Amino acid sequence: MSILITGGAGYIGSHTCIELLESGFDIVVVDNLCNSSREAMKRVEALTGKSIPFYEADIRNPEAMTEVFKAHQIEAVIHFAGLKAVGESTRIPRTYYDNNVTGTLKLVEVMEQFNVHHLVFSSSATVYGDPAIVPITEDMPTGATTNPYGRSKYIVEEMLKDISASDNKWNFTLLRYFNPVGSHESGQIGEDPKGIPNNLMPFIAQVAVGKREQLSVFGDDYDTKDGTGVRDYIHVVDLAQGHVAAVKTHQQDAGLHIYNLGSGTGSSVLEMLQAFEKSCGKSLPYSIQPRRPGDIAECYADPSFAEKALSWKASRTVETMTDDTWRWQSGNPNGYES
Ligand code: NAD
Ligand code: UDP
């Protein structure tokens, strides 16, 4: 029996492949490589000493997906495949809804056809919108999303809830990630954004390696500890281990399971920059710029429900996150093309 990983060549998917293999699971990966590289899979194989059945296919292609389900005994699916750039989603919303929403529906249909009912879905803290209070617990309202990407995650959550309510065979786990950062400690795999990074950590890493001139800090007038935005950064390996814990905990557990995967700690933009400066041993130029439209002041998780139910905890510190990111970025200045 194998776990099918959609989007397994991507940033979070590749780290999760390692943790699953190291926990004894067999895996199969489907990825259309629209935002990733085959090299990532090769490195996962080298790090684990295991070979991974890989299909370059689109989850929206039922014929290709049927072949995968025919060729392997799939017991569960961890579904990472999707588009994730907030700004891009406002420019090409149809593409986002097609990939993220239609893609998930088509995947669920193939699963039904093969009698596979266990799905773990990559959701996001973005479904909470601008939270009324922090830390955020799973029972807080969702849906006040501010962009098509966030709405696509919210719509998929609601769709899976409806399917679960209509048929008690389904076993859905919705994992709401906070801000995944960091890299595998080997420095062999990591985040490899195409073009100019949207997210803070890869941007800082590219400044440190000399690919970008300076960091723009989007706003220093928020009502936060130092005026800059506060987020809950979670090491990608902790996040990957959260998936292993979720799959194991709910292996035979039909129903709907929802968890925040975060560290529970809020760090500001300037705190992250300072931590990175320590990791790379130099000071990094930045300038204060206006707030980025759609940004919120503060967002961090209450992860206690996940910690208790999954016997899991995000334990890696911000220093480990920046050290590991720097090891990856300095060793691979051009990502997988280095
Ligand atoms: P990523 O872009 O590195 O990985 C996604 C992978 O899915 C890529 O390898 C891409 O090629 C593949 N893919 C996209 N559309 C596909 C399709 N139609 N068919 C097959 N493969 C397809 O992104 P990531 O950071 O690893 O994110 C993984 C998931 O987690 C995404 O669903 C994302 O929305 C979600 N998420 C990410 C973050 C984050 O900050 N990274 C936060 C919350 C949620
Ligand atoms: N941020 C920034 N400069 C950048 C990218 C991000 O100041 O180049 C800030 C952003 O305003 C937010 C925090 O860093 O306060 C995290 O942003 P990111 O895009 O990484 O995550 P998200 O906004 O999705 O939580």
mmCIF file with all atom_site columns, C-alpha atoms in Angstrom, residues 93-281:
data_model
loop_
_atom_site.group_PDB
_atom_site.id
_atom_site.type_symbol
_atom_site.label_atom_id
_atom_site.label_alt_id
_atom_site.label_comp_id
_atom_site.label_asym_id
_atom_site.label_entity_id
_atom_site.label_seq_id
_atom_site.pdbx_PDB_ins_code
_atom_site.Cartn_x
_atom_site.Cartn_y
_atom_site.Cartn_z
_atom_site.occupancy
_atom_site.B_iso_or_equiv
_atom_site.pdbx_formal_charge
_atom_site.auth_seq_id
_atom_site.auth_comp_id
_atom_site.auth_asym_id
_atom_site.auth_atom_id
_atom_site.pdbx_PDB_model_num
ATOM 1   C CA . PRO A 1 93  ? -8.284  33.918 -10.946 1.00 0.00 ? 93  PRO A CA 1
ATOM 2   C CA . ARG A 1 94  ? -9.806  31.414 -13.392 1.00 0.00 ? 94  ARG A CA 1
ATOM 3   C CA . THR A 1 95  ? -6.505  29.553 -13.542 1.00 0.00 ? 95  THR A CA 1
ATOM 4   C CA . TYR A 1 96  ? -6.416  29.431 -9.738  1.00 0.00 ? 96  TYR A CA 1
ATOM 5   C CA . TYR A 1 97  ? -9.975  28.170 -9.363  1.00 0.00 ? 97  TYR A CA 1
ATOM 6   C CA . ASP A 1 98  ? -9.414  25.614 -12.111 1.00 0.00 ? 98  ASP A CA 1
ATOM 7   C CA . ASN A 1 99  ? -6.169  24.292 -10.656 1.00 0.00 ? 99  ASN A CA 1
ATOM 8   C CA . ASN A 1 100 ? -7.023  24.422 -6.967  1.00 0.00 ? 100 ASN A CA 1
ATOM 9   C CA . VAL A 1 101 ? -10.782 23.831 -6.890  1.00 0.00 ? 101 VAL A CA 1
ATOM 10  C CA . THR A 1 102 ? -11.553 21.833 -10.051 1.00 0.00 ? 102 THR A CA 1
ATOM 11  C CA . GLY A 1 103 ? -8.259  19.976 -9.614  1.00 0.00 ? 103 GLY A CA 1
ATOM 12  C CA . THR A 1 104 ? -9.265  18.836 -6.126  1.00 0.00 ? 104 THR A CA 1
ATOM 13  C CA . LEU A 1 105 ? -12.756 17.826 -7.260  1.00 0.00 ? 105 LEU A CA 1
ATOM 14  C CA . LYS A 1 106 ? -11.340 15.744 -10.102 1.00 0.00 ? 106 LYS A CA 1
ATOM 15  C CA . LEU A 1 107 ? -8.881  14.110 -7.729  1.00 0.00 ? 107 LEU A CA 1
ATOM 16  C CA . VAL A 1 108 ? -11.691 13.209 -5.327  1.00 0.00 ? 108 VAL A CA 1
ATOM 17  C CA . GLU A 1 109 ? -13.648 11.696 -8.223  1.00 0.00 ? 109 GLU A CA 1
ATOM 18  C CA . VAL A 1 110 ? -10.782 9.410  -9.212  1.00 0.00 ? 110 VAL A CA 1
ATOM 19  C CA . MET A 1 111 ? -10.328 8.458  -5.553  1.00 0.00 ? 111 MET A CA 1
ATOM 20  C CA . GLU A 1 112 ? -14.014 7.513  -5.327  1.00 0.00 ? 112 GLU A CA 1
ATOM 21  C CA . GLN A 1 113 ? -13.677 5.411  -8.468  1.00 0.00 ? 113 GLN A CA 1
ATOM 22  C CA . PHE A 1 114 ? -10.868 3.420  -6.825  1.00 0.00 ? 114 PHE A CA 1
ATOM 23  C CA . ASN A 1 115 ? -12.520 3.278  -3.421  1.00 0.00 ? 115 ASN A CA 1
ATOM 24  C CA . VAL A 1 116 ? -9.835  5.414  -1.763  1.00 0.00 ? 116 VAL A CA 1
ATOM 25  C CA . HIS A 1 117 ? -11.398 7.736  0.794   1.00 0.00 ? 117 HIS A CA 1
ATOM 26  C CA . HIS A 1 118 ? -8.541  9.126  2.869   1.00 0.00 ? 118 HIS A CA 1
ATOM 27  C CA . LEU A 1 119 ? -7.353  12.600 1.819   1.00 0.00 ? 119 LEU A CA 1
ATOM 28  C CA . VAL A 1 120 ? -5.102  15.094 3.596   1.00 0.00 ? 120 VAL A CA 1
ATOM 29  C CA . PHE A 1 121 ? -5.501  18.591 2.162   1.00 0.00 ? 121 PHE A CA 1
ATOM 30  C CA . SER A 1 122 ? -3.028  21.504 2.237   1.00 0.00 ? 122 SER A CA 1
ATOM 31  C CA . SER A 1 123 ? -5.129  24.359 3.517   1.00 0.00 ? 123 SER A CA 1
ATOM 32  C CA . SER A 1 124 ? -3.873  27.646 4.850   1.00 0.00 ? 124 SER A CA 1
ATOM 33  C CA . ALA A 1 125 ? -4.231  30.108 7.699   1.00 0.00 ? 125 ALA A CA 1
ATOM 34  C CA . THR A 1 126 ? -5.421  32.476 4.989   1.00 0.00 ? 126 THR A CA 1
ATOM 35  C CA . VAL A 1 127 ? -8.922  30.942 5.374   1.00 0.00 ? 127 VAL A CA 1
ATOM 36  C CA . TYR A 1 128 ? -9.214  32.890 8.656   1.00 0.00 ? 128 TYR A CA 1
ATOM 37  C CA . GLY A 1 129 ? -8.810  36.244 6.860   1.00 0.00 ? 129 GLY A CA 1
ATOM 38  C CA . ASP A 1 130 ? -7.966  39.040 9.293   1.00 0.00 ? 130 ASP A CA 1
ATOM 39  C CA . PRO A 1 131 ? -8.534  37.298 12.638  1.00 0.00 ? 131 PRO A CA 1
ATOM 40  C CA . ALA A 1 132 ? -10.451 39.173 15.339  1.00 0.00 ? 132 ALA A CA 1
ATOM 41  C CA . ILE A 1 133 ? -8.065  37.790 17.960  1.00 0.00 ? 133 ILE A CA 1
ATOM 42  C CA . VAL A 1 134 ? -4.806  35.902 18.096  1.00 0.00 ? 134 VAL A CA 1
ATOM 43  C CA . PRO A 1 135 ? -3.786  33.154 18.671  1.00 0.00 ? 135 PRO A CA 1
ATOM 44  C CA . ILE A 1 136 ? -6.123  31.538 16.175  1.00 0.00 ? 136 ILE A CA 1
ATOM 45  C CA . THR A 1 137 ? -8.014  28.403 17.147  1.00 0.00 ? 137 THR A CA 1
ATOM 46  C CA . GLU A 1 138 ? -9.609  26.021 14.636  1.00 0.00 ? 138 GLU A CA 1
ATOM 47  C CA . ASP A 1 139 ? -13.145 27.015 15.626  1.00 0.00 ? 139 ASP A CA 1
ATOM 48  C CA . MET A 1 140 ? -12.687 30.658 14.656  1.00 0.00 ? 140 MET A CA 1
ATOM 49  C CA . PRO A 1 141 ? -14.702 31.890 11.642  1.00 0.00 ? 141 PRO A CA 1
ATOM 50  C CA . THR A 1 142 ? -13.356 31.212 8.156   1.00 0.00 ? 142 THR A CA 1
ATOM 51  C CA . GLY A 1 143 ? -14.271 32.612 4.763   1.00 0.00 ? 143 GLY A CA 1
ATOM 52  C CA . ALA A 1 144 ? -13.414 36.306 4.989   1.00 0.00 ? 144 ALA A CA 1
ATOM 53  C CA . THR A 1 145 ? -10.593 35.742 2.538   1.00 0.00 ? 145 THR A CA 1
ATOM 54  C CA . THR A 1 146 ? -9.029  38.650 0.686   1.00 0.00 ? 146 THR A CA 1
ATOM 55  C CA . ASN A 1 147 ? -7.868  37.173 -2.639  1.00 0.00 ? 147 ASN A CA 1
ATOM 56  C CA . PRO A 1 148 ? -8.696  34.377 -5.133  1.00 0.00 ? 148 PRO A CA 1
ATOM 57  C CA . TYR A 1 149 ? -5.925  32.106 -3.795  1.00 0.00 ? 149 TYR A CA 1
ATOM 58  C CA . GLY A 1 150 ? -7.336  32.285 -0.277  1.00 0.00 ? 150 GLY A CA 1
ATOM 59  C CA . ARG A 1 151 ? -10.865 31.813 -1.566  1.00 0.00 ? 151 ARG A CA 1
ATOM 60  C CA . SER A 1 152 ? -9.811  28.723 -3.530  1.00 0.00 ? 152 SER A CA 1
ATOM 61  C CA . LYS A 1 153 ? -8.564  27.173 -0.257  1.00 0.00 ? 153 LYS A CA 1
ATOM 62  C CA . TYR A 1 154 ? -11.763 28.155 1.545   1.00 0.00 ? 154 TYR A CA 1
ATOM 63  C CA . ILE A 1 155 ? -13.952 26.777 -1.266  1.00 0.00 ? 155 ILE A CA 1
ATOM 64  C CA . VAL A 1 156 ? -12.099 23.443 -1.233  1.00 0.00 ? 156 VAL A CA 1
ATOM 65  C CA . GLU A 1 157 ? -12.514 23.235 2.542   1.00 0.00 ? 157 GLU A CA 1
ATOM 66  C CA . GLU A 1 158 ? -16.263 23.821 2.215   1.00 0.00 ? 158 GLU A CA 1
ATOM 67  C CA . MET A 1 159 ? -16.514 21.344 -0.670  1.00 0.00 ? 159 MET A CA 1
ATOM 68  C CA . LEU A 1 160 ? -14.764 18.629 1.339   1.00 0.00 ? 160 LEU A CA 1
ATOM 69  C CA . LYS A 1 161 ? -17.009 19.362 4.340   1.00 0.00 ? 161 LYS A CA 1
ATOM 70  C CA . ASP A 1 162 ? -20.088 18.888 2.125   1.00 0.00 ? 162 ASP A CA 1
ATOM 71  C CA . ILE A 1 163 ? -18.744 15.636 0.670   1.00 0.00 ? 163 ILE A CA 1
ATOM 72  C CA . SER A 1 164 ? -17.910 14.372 4.137   1.00 0.00 ? 164 SER A CA 1
ATOM 73  C CA . ALA A 1 165 ? -21.407 15.219 5.379   1.00 0.00 ? 165 ALA A CA 1
ATOM 74  C CA . SER A 1 166 ? -22.999 13.401 2.454   1.00 0.00 ? 166 SER A CA 1
ATOM 75  C CA . ASP A 1 167 ? -21.012 10.160 2.747   1.00 0.00 ? 167 ASP A CA 1
ATOM 76  C CA . ASN A 1 168 ? -19.464 8.846  5.934   1.00 0.00 ? 168 ASN A CA 1
ATOM 77  C CA . LYS A 1 169 ? -16.855 6.763  4.113   1.00 0.00 ? 169 LYS A CA 1
ATOM 78  C CA . TRP A 1 170 ? -14.698 9.860  3.543   1.00 0.00 ? 170 TRP A CA 1
ATOM 79  C CA . ASN A 1 171 ? -11.779 10.614 5.811   1.00 0.00 ? 171 ASN A CA 1
ATOM 80  C CA . PHE A 1 172 ? -10.629 14.194 5.300   1.00 0.00 ? 172 PHE A CA 1
ATOM 81  C CA . THR A 1 173 ? -7.921  16.032 7.181   1.00 0.00 ? 173 THR A CA 1
ATOM 82  C CA . LEU A 1 174 ? -7.647  19.766 6.529   1.00 0.00 ? 174 LEU A CA 1
ATOM 83  C CA . LEU A 1 175 ? -4.264  21.102 7.600   1.00 0.00 ? 175 LEU A CA 1
ATOM 84  C CA . ARG A 1 176 ? -4.167  24.880 7.900   1.00 0.00 ? 176 ARG A CA 1
ATOM 85  C CA . TYR A 1 177 ? -0.525  25.842 7.538   1.00 0.00 ? 177 TYR A CA 1
ATOM 86  C CA . PHE A 1 178 ? 0.807   29.051 8.987   1.00 0.00 ? 178 PHE A CA 1
ATOM 87  C CA . ASN A 1 179 ? 4.088   30.292 7.407   1.00 0.00 ? 179 ASN A CA 1
ATOM 88  C CA . PRO A 1 180 ? 6.326   27.407 6.302   1.00 0.00 ? 180 PRO A CA 1
ATOM 89  C CA . VAL A 1 181 ? 10.009  28.339 6.064   1.00 0.00 ? 181 VAL A CA 1
ATOM 90  C CA . GLY A 1 182 ? 13.389  26.635 6.362   1.00 0.00 ? 182 GLY A CA 1
ATOM 91  C CA . SER A 1 183 ? 14.885  23.683 4.568   1.00 0.00 ? 183 SER A CA 1
ATOM 92  C CA . HIS A 1 184 ? 15.995  20.145 5.165   1.00 0.00 ? 184 HIS A CA 1
ATOM 93  C CA . GLU A 1 185 ? 19.074  20.179 7.403   1.00 0.00 ? 185 GLU A CA 1
ATOM 94  C CA . SER A 1 186 ? 21.155  18.538 4.655   1.00 0.00 ? 186 SER A CA 1
ATOM 95  C CA . GLY A 1 187 ? 20.910  21.744 2.603   1.00 0.00 ? 187 GLY A CA 1
ATOM 96  C CA . GLN A 1 188 ? 20.022  19.541 -0.366  1.00 0.00 ? 188 GLN A CA 1
ATOM 97  C CA . ILE A 1 189 ? 16.371  20.478 -0.749  1.00 0.00 ? 189 ILE A CA 1
ATOM 98  C CA . GLY A 1 190 ? 14.591  23.737 -0.064  1.00 0.00 ? 190 GLY A CA 1
ATOM 99  C CA . GLU A 1 191 ? 12.302  26.422 -1.397  1.00 0.00 ? 191 GLU A CA 1
ATOM 100 C CA . ASP A 1 192 ? 13.091  27.374 -4.986  1.00 0.00 ? 192 ASP A CA 1
ATOM 101 C CA . PRO A 1 193 ? 10.702  30.135 -6.033  1.00 0.00 ? 193 PRO A CA 1
ATOM 102 C CA . LYS A 1 194 ? 10.533  31.040 -9.690  1.00 0.00 ? 194 LYS A CA 1
ATOM 103 C CA . GLY A 1 195 ? 11.149  34.756 -10.366 1.00 0.00 ? 195 GLY A CA 1
ATOM 104 C CA . ILE A 1 196 ? 10.970  37.368 -7.641  1.00 0.00 ? 196 ILE A CA 1
ATOM 105 C CA . PRO A 1 197 ? 9.963   35.745 -4.345  1.00 0.00 ? 197 PRO A CA 1
ATOM 106 C CA . ASN A 1 198 ? 6.652   36.894 -2.854  1.00 0.00 ? 198 ASN A CA 1
ATOM 107 C CA . ASN A 1 199 ? 7.367   35.554 0.592   1.00 0.00 ? 199 ASN A CA 1
ATOM 108 C CA . LEU A 1 200 ? 9.606   37.042 3.229   1.00 0.00 ? 200 LEU A CA 1
ATOM 109 C CA . MET A 1 201 ? 12.062  34.253 3.923   1.00 0.00 ? 201 MET A CA 1
ATOM 110 C CA . PRO A 1 202 ? 13.078  33.388 0.344   1.00 0.00 ? 202 PRO A CA 1
ATOM 111 C CA . PHE A 1 203 ? 13.385  37.115 -0.367  1.00 0.00 ? 203 PHE A CA 1
ATOM 112 C CA . ILE A 1 204 ? 15.738  37.658 2.585   1.00 0.00 ? 204 ILE A CA 1
ATOM 113 C CA . ALA A 1 205 ? 17.718  34.567 1.528   1.00 0.00 ? 205 ALA A CA 1
ATOM 114 C CA . GLN A 1 206 ? 18.166  36.004 -1.971  1.00 0.00 ? 206 GLN A CA 1
ATOM 115 C CA . VAL A 1 207 ? 19.346  39.333 -0.545  1.00 0.00 ? 207 VAL A CA 1
ATOM 116 C CA . ALA A 1 208 ? 21.856  37.423 1.589   1.00 0.00 ? 208 ALA A CA 1
ATOM 117 C CA . VAL A 1 209 ? 23.201  35.521 -1.404  1.00 0.00 ? 209 VAL A CA 1
ATOM 118 C CA . GLY A 1 210 ? 23.464  38.706 -3.478  1.00 0.00 ? 210 GLY A CA 1
ATOM 119 C CA . LYS A 1 211 ? 20.643  38.057 -5.940  1.00 0.00 ? 211 LYS A CA 1
ATOM 120 C CA . ARG A 1 212 ? 18.508  40.969 -4.657  1.00 0.00 ? 212 ARG A CA 1
ATOM 121 C CA . GLU A 1 213 ? 19.700  44.363 -3.575  1.00 0.00 ? 213 GLU A CA 1
ATOM 122 C CA . GLN A 1 214 ? 17.657  44.877 -0.439  1.00 0.00 ? 214 GLN A CA 1
ATOM 123 C CA . LEU A 1 215 ? 14.587  43.747 1.432   1.00 0.00 ? 215 LEU A CA 1
ATOM 124 C CA . SER A 1 216 ? 11.500  45.933 1.257   1.00 0.00 ? 216 SER A CA 1
ATOM 125 C CA . VAL A 1 217 ? 9.822   45.806 4.656   1.00 0.00 ? 217 VAL A CA 1
ATOM 126 C CA . PHE A 1 218 ? 6.146   46.270 3.938   1.00 0.00 ? 218 PHE A CA 1
ATOM 127 C CA . GLY A 1 219 ? 5.015   48.656 6.662   1.00 0.00 ? 219 GLY A CA 1
ATOM 128 C CA . ASP A 1 220 ? 6.429   49.589 10.067  1.00 0.00 ? 220 ASP A CA 1
ATOM 129 C CA . ASP A 1 221 ? 3.292   51.209 11.433  1.00 0.00 ? 221 ASP A CA 1
ATOM 130 C CA . TYR A 1 222 ? 1.260   48.149 12.400  1.00 0.00 ? 222 TYR A CA 1
ATOM 131 C CA . ASP A 1 223 ? 0.065   47.756 15.957  1.00 0.00 ? 223 ASP A CA 1
ATOM 132 C CA . THR A 1 224 ? 2.659   45.053 16.683  1.00 0.00 ? 224 THR A CA 1
ATOM 133 C CA . LYS A 1 225 ? 5.765   44.697 18.852  1.00 0.00 ? 225 LYS A CA 1
ATOM 134 C CA . ASP A 1 226 ? 8.012   46.687 16.462  1.00 0.00 ? 226 ASP A CA 1
ATOM 135 C CA . GLY A 1 227 ? 5.481   47.964 13.925  1.00 0.00 ? 227 GLY A CA 1
ATOM 136 C CA . THR A 1 228 ? 6.224   45.320 11.293  1.00 0.00 ? 228 THR A CA 1
ATOM 137 C CA . GLY A 1 229 ? 3.950   42.395 10.415  1.00 0.00 ? 229 GLY A CA 1
ATOM 138 C CA . VAL A 1 230 ? 3.897   39.405 12.754  1.00 0.00 ? 230 VAL A CA 1
ATOM 139 C CA . ARG A 1 231 ? 3.540   35.835 11.498  1.00 0.00 ? 231 ARG A CA 1
ATOM 140 C CA . ASP A 1 232 ? 3.819   32.302 12.787  1.00 0.00 ? 232 ASP A CA 1
ATOM 141 C CA . TYR A 1 233 ? 6.830   30.792 11.024  1.00 0.00 ? 233 TYR A CA 1
ATOM 142 C CA . ILE A 1 234 ? 6.967   27.000 11.116  1.00 0.00 ? 234 ILE A CA 1
ATOM 143 C CA . HIS A 1 235 ? 9.966   24.952 10.021  1.00 0.00 ? 235 HIS A CA 1
ATOM 144 C CA . VAL A 1 236 ? 9.067   22.945 6.925   1.00 0.00 ? 236 VAL A CA 1
ATOM 145 C CA . VAL A 1 237 ? 10.420  19.747 8.485   1.00 0.00 ? 237 VAL A CA 1
ATOM 146 C CA . ASP A 1 238 ? 8.138   20.227 11.509  1.00 0.00 ? 238 ASP A CA 1
ATOM 147 C CA . LEU A 1 239 ? 5.302   20.799 9.050   1.00 0.00 ? 239 LEU A CA 1
ATOM 148 C CA . ALA A 1 240 ? 6.241   17.662 7.096   1.00 0.00 ? 240 ALA A CA 1
ATOM 149 C CA . GLN A 1 241 ? 6.271   15.664 10.330  1.00 0.00 ? 241 GLN A CA 1
ATOM 150 C CA . GLY A 1 242 ? 2.816   17.068 11.090  1.00 0.00 ? 242 GLY A CA 1
ATOM 151 C CA . HIS A 1 243 ? 1.591   15.360 7.908   1.00 0.00 ? 243 HIS A CA 1
ATOM 152 C CA . VAL A 1 244 ? 3.059   12.037 8.973   1.00 0.00 ? 244 VAL A CA 1
ATOM 153 C CA . ALA A 1 245 ? 1.384   12.416 12.370  1.00 0.00 ? 245 ALA A CA 1
ATOM 154 C CA . ALA A 1 246 ? -1.951  13.313 10.747  1.00 0.00 ? 246 ALA A CA 1
ATOM 155 C CA . VAL A 1 247 ? -1.850  10.364 8.350   1.00 0.00 ? 247 VAL A CA 1
ATOM 156 C CA . LYS A 1 248 ? -0.997  7.939  11.152  1.00 0.00 ? 248 LYS A CA 1
ATOM 157 C CA . THR A 1 249 ? -3.533  9.326  13.638  1.00 0.00 ? 249 THR A CA 1
ATOM 158 C CA . HIS A 1 250 ? -6.439  9.214  11.216  1.00 0.00 ? 250 HIS A CA 1
ATOM 159 C CA . GLN A 1 251 ? -5.475  6.151  9.159   1.00 0.00 ? 251 GLN A CA 1
ATOM 160 C CA . GLN A 1 252 ? -8.777  4.394  9.952   1.00 0.00 ? 252 GLN A CA 1
ATOM 161 C CA . ASP A 1 253 ? -10.768 7.374  11.025  1.00 0.00 ? 253 ASP A CA 1
ATOM 162 C CA . ALA A 1 254 ? -13.551 8.484  8.701   1.00 0.00 ? 254 ALA A CA 1
ATOM 163 C CA . GLY A 1 255 ? -14.882 11.997 9.223   1.00 0.00 ? 255 GLY A CA 1
ATOM 164 C CA . LEU A 1 256 ? -13.532 15.507 9.083   1.00 0.00 ? 256 LEU A CA 1
ATOM 165 C CA . HIS A 1 257 ? -10.408 16.540 10.983  1.00 0.00 ? 257 HIS A CA 1
ATOM 166 C CA . ILE A 1 258 ? -9.142  20.118 11.023  1.00 0.00 ? 258 ILE A CA 1
ATOM 167 C CA . TYR A 1 259 ? -5.842  21.326 12.453  1.00 0.00 ? 259 TYR A CA 1
ATOM 168 C CA . ASN A 1 260 ? -3.751  24.436 12.645  1.00 0.00 ? 260 ASN A CA 1
ATOM 169 C CA . LEU A 1 261 ? -0.129  23.598 11.934  1.00 0.00 ? 261 LEU A CA 1
ATOM 170 C CA . GLY A 1 262 ? 1.919   26.424 13.370  1.00 0.00 ? 262 GLY A CA 1
ATOM 171 C CA . SER A 1 263 ? 4.489   27.023 16.064  1.00 0.00 ? 263 SER A CA 1
ATOM 172 C CA . GLY A 1 264 ? 2.266   29.211 18.226  1.00 0.00 ? 264 GLY A CA 1
ATOM 173 C CA . THR A 1 265 ? 4.848   32.003 18.255  1.00 0.00 ? 265 THR A CA 1
ATOM 174 C CA . GLY A 1 266 ? 4.590   35.276 16.369  1.00 0.00 ? 266 GLY A CA 1
ATOM 175 C CA . SER A 1 267 ? 7.762   36.812 14.891  1.00 0.00 ? 267 SER A CA 1
ATOM 176 C CA . SER A 1 268 ? 8.039   40.200 13.236  1.00 0.00 ? 268 SER A CA 1
ATOM 177 C CA . VAL A 1 269 ? 9.642   40.963 9.875   1.00 0.00 ? 269 VAL A CA 1
ATOM 178 C CA . LEU A 1 270 ? 12.565  42.690 11.597  1.00 0.00 ? 270 LEU A CA 1
ATOM 179 C CA . GLU A 1 271 ? 13.050  39.774 14.003  1.00 0.00 ? 271 GLU A CA 1
ATOM 180 C CA . MET A 1 272 ? 13.257  37.379 11.060  1.00 0.00 ? 272 MET A CA 1
ATOM 181 C CA . LEU A 1 273 ? 15.713  39.662 9.307   1.00 0.00 ? 273 LEU A CA 1
ATOM 182 C CA . GLN A 1 274 ? 17.911  39.853 12.413  1.00 0.00 ? 274 GLN A CA 1
ATOM 183 C CA . ALA A 1 275 ? 17.844  36.071 12.851  1.00 0.00 ? 275 ALA A CA 1
ATOM 184 C CA . PHE A 1 276 ? 18.882  35.659 9.232   1.00 0.00 ? 276 PHE A CA 1
ATOM 185 C CA . GLU A 1 277 ? 21.737  38.140 9.664   1.00 0.00 ? 277 GLU A CA 1
ATOM 186 C CA . LYS A 1 278 ? 23.096  35.956 12.466  1.00 0.00 ? 278 LYS A CA 1
ATOM 187 C CA . SER A 1 279 ? 22.829  32.838 10.307  1.00 0.00 ? 279 SER A CA 1
ATOM 188 C CA . CYS A 1 280 ? 24.633  34.332 7.318   1.00 0.00 ? 280 CYS A CA 1
ATOM 189 C CA . GLY A 1 281 ? 27.079  36.405 9.341   1.00 0.00 ? 281 GLY A CA 1
#
